[in-house]
CSV table of C-alpha atoms in Angstrom, one decimal:
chain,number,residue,atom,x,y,z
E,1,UNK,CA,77.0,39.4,24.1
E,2,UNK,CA,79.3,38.8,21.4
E,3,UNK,CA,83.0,41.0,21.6
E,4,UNK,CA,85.0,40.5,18.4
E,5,UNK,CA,87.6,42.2,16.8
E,6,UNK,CA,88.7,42.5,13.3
E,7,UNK,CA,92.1,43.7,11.9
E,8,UNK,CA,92.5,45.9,9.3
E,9,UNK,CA,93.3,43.0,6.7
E,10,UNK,CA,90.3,41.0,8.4
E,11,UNK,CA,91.8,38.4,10.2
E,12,UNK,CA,88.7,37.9,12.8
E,13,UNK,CA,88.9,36.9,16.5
E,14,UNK,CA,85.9,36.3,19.0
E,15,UNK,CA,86.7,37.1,22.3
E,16,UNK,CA,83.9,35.4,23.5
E,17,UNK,CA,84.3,31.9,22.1
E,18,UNK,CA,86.8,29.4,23.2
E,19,UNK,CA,89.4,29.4,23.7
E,20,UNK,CA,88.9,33.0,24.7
E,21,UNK,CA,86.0,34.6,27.2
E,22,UNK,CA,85.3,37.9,28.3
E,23,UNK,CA,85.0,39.1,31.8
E,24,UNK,CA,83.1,42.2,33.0
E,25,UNK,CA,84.1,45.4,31.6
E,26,UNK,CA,83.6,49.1,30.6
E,27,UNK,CA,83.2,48.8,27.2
E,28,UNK,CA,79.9,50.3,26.4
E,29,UNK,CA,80.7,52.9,29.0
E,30,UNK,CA,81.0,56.6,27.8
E,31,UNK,CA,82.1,60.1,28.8
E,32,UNK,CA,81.2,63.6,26.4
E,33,UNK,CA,83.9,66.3,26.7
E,34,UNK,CA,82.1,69.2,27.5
E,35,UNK,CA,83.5,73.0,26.1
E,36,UNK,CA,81.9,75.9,27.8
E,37,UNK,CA,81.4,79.3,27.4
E,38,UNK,CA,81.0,83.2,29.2
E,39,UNK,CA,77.4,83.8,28.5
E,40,UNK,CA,77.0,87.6,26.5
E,41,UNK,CA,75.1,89.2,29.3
E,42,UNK,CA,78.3,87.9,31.9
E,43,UNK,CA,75.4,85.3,33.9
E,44,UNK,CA,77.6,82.6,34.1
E,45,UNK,CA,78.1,80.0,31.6
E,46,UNK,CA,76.9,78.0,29.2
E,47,UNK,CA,77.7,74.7,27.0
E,48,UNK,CA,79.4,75.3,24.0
E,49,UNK,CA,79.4,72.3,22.3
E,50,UNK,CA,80.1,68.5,23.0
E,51,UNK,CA,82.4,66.0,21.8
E,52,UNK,CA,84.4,63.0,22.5
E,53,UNK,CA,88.1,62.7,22.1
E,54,UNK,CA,90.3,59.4,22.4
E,55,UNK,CA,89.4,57.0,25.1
E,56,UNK,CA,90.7,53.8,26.7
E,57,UNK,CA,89.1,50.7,27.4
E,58,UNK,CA,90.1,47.8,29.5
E,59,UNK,CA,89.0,44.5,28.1
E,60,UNK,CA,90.0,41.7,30.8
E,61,UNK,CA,90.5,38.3,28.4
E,62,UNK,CA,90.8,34.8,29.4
E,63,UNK,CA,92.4,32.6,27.5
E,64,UNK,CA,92.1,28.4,29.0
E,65,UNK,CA,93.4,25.5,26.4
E,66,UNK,CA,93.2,22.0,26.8
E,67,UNK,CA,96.9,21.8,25.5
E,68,UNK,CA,100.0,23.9,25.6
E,69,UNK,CA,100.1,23.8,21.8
E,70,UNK,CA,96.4,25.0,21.6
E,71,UNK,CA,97.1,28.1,24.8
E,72,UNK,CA,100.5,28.9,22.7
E,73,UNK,CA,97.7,29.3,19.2
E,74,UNK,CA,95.9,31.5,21.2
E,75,UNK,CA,97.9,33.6,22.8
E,76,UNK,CA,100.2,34.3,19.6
E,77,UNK,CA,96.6,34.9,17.6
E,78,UNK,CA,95.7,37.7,19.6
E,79,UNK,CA,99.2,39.5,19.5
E,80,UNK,CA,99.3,39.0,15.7
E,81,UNK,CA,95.7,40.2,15.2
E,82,UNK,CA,96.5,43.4,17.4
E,83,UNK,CA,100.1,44.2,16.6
E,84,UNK,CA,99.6,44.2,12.7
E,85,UNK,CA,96.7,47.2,13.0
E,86,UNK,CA,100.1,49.1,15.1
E,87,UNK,CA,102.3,48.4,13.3
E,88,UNK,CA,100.5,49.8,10.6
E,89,UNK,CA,99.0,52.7,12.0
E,90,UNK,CA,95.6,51.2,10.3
E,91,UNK,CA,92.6,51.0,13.3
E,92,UNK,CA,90.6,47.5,13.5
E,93,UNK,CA,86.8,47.6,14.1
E,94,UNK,CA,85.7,46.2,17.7
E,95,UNK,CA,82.1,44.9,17.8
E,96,UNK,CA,80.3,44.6,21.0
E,97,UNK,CA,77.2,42.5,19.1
E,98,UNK,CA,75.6,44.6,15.8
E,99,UNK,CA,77.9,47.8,17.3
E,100,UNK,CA,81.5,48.7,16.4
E,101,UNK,CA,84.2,51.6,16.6
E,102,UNK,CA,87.2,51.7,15.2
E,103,UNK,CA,90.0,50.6,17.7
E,104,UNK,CA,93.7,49.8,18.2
E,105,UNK,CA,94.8,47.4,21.1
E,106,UNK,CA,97.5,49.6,22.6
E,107,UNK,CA,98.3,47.6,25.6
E,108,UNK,CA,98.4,43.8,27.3
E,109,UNK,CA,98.6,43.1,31.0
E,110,UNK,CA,98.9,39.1,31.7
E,111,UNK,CA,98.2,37.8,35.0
E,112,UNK,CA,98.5,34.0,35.4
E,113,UNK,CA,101.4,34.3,33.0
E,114,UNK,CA,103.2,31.0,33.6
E,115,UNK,CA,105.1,27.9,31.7
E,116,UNK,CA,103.2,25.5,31.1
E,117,UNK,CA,99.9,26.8,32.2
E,118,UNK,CA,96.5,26.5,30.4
E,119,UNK,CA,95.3,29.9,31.5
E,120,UNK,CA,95.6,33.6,32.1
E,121,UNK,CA,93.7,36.7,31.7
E,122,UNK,CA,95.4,38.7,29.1
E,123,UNK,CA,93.5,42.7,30.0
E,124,UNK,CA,93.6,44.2,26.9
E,125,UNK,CA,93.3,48.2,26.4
E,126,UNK,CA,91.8,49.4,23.8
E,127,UNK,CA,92.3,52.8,22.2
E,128,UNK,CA,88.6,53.9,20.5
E,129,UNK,CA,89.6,57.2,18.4
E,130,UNK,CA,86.2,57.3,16.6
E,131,UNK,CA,83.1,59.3,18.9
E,132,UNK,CA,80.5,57.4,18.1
E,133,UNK,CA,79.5,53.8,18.5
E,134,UNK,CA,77.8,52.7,14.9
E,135,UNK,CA,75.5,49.8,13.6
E,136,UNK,CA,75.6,49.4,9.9
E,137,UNK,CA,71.4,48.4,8.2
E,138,UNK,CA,71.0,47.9,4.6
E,139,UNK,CA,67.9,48.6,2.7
E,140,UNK,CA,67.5,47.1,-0.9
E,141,UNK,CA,65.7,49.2,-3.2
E,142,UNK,CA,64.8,47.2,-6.5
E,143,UNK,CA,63.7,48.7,-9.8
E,144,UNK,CA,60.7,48.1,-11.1
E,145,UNK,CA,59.6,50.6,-13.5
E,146,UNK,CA,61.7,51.6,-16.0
E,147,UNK,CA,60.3,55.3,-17.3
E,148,UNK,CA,62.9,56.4,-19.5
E,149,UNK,CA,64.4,59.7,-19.2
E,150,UNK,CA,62.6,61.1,-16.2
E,151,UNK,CA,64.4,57.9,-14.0
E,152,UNK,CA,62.8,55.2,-12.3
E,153,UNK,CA,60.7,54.3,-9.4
E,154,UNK,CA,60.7,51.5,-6.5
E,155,UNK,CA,57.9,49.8,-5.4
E,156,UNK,CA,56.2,50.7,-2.1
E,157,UNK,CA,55.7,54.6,-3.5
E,158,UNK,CA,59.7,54.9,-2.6
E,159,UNK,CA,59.7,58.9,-2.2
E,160,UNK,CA,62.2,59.9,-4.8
E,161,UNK,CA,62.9,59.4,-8.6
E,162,UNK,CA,66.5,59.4,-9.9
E,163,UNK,CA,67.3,60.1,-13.4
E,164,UNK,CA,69.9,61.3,-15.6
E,165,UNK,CA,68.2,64.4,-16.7
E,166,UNK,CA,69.1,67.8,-14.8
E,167,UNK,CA,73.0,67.6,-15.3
E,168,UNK,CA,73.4,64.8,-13.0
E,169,UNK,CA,76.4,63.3,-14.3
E,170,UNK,CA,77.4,60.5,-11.5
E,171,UNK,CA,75.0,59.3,-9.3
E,172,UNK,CA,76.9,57.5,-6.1
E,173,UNK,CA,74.6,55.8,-3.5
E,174,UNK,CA,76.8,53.3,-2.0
């Protein structure tokens, strides 16, 4: 599965494709915060309400490059693409395939740190402050019938008409 990240001014890196891949991790791994309450009649308790606050993930990276120049590249792309959204105070988006949250990269851990060596897994942790994972789909709605005043309508019987009648005075469906 594909594990990318994207800054907040859009510089892109895969962390599955080379010179970078992805080992085993907890990414897609998730814990609710539970609040609880004293139930009216004093029979012990019950769940208030759910939510999810700020967690930490642990990414393990490997980064092998067939020459020092190349490992160097790599290396120094990752810190850029991660330090920037810090620095900043601006999240990136993490994708694990069609799926993102919104993300800083709030620690590194190197093992296999070494001159002159073409390899070492860079562990990456990752703070995720949104509480929901989220795919984007787009739906295209095209107009067909123009019927003047009372709006318009989409083919396929598209359950709703939109017009400018009413006191509508900005229509935004972005």
């Amino acid at each position: 599965m594909q594990i990318r990240y994207v800054n907040h001014l859009d510089v892109e890196i895969d962390l599955t494709a080379a010179p970078y891949t992805v080992e085993a991790n907890d990414i897609l791994d998730y814990d609710w915060v539970i609040s609880t309450e004293a139930r009216a009649d004093g029979r012990g308790g019950r769940v208030a309400s759910f939510g999810r606050s700020v967690t930490y993930k642990m990414i393990p990276i490997h980064i092998r490059a067939y020459t020092n120049a190349e490992y160097v590249a790599a290396v120094d792309a990752l810190h850029d693409a991660f330090e920037t959204d810090v620095d900043a105070k601006i999240p990136g988006t993490l994708y694990v395939g069609d799926s993102y949250v919104m993300a800083y990269a709030t620690a590194s851990a190197k093992t296999g740190w070494h001159k002159d060596v073409d390899h070492l897994v860079n562990t990456i942790t990752f703070a995720i402050e949104s509480d929901r994972w989220n795919i984007e789909t787009t739906f295209d709605f095209y107009d067909y019938e123009n019927i003047g005043a009372t709006g318009f309508r989409y083919p396929g019987k598209y359950p709703a008409k939109y017009c400018a009648s009413g006191g509508v005075q900005v229509i935004n469906n972005t």
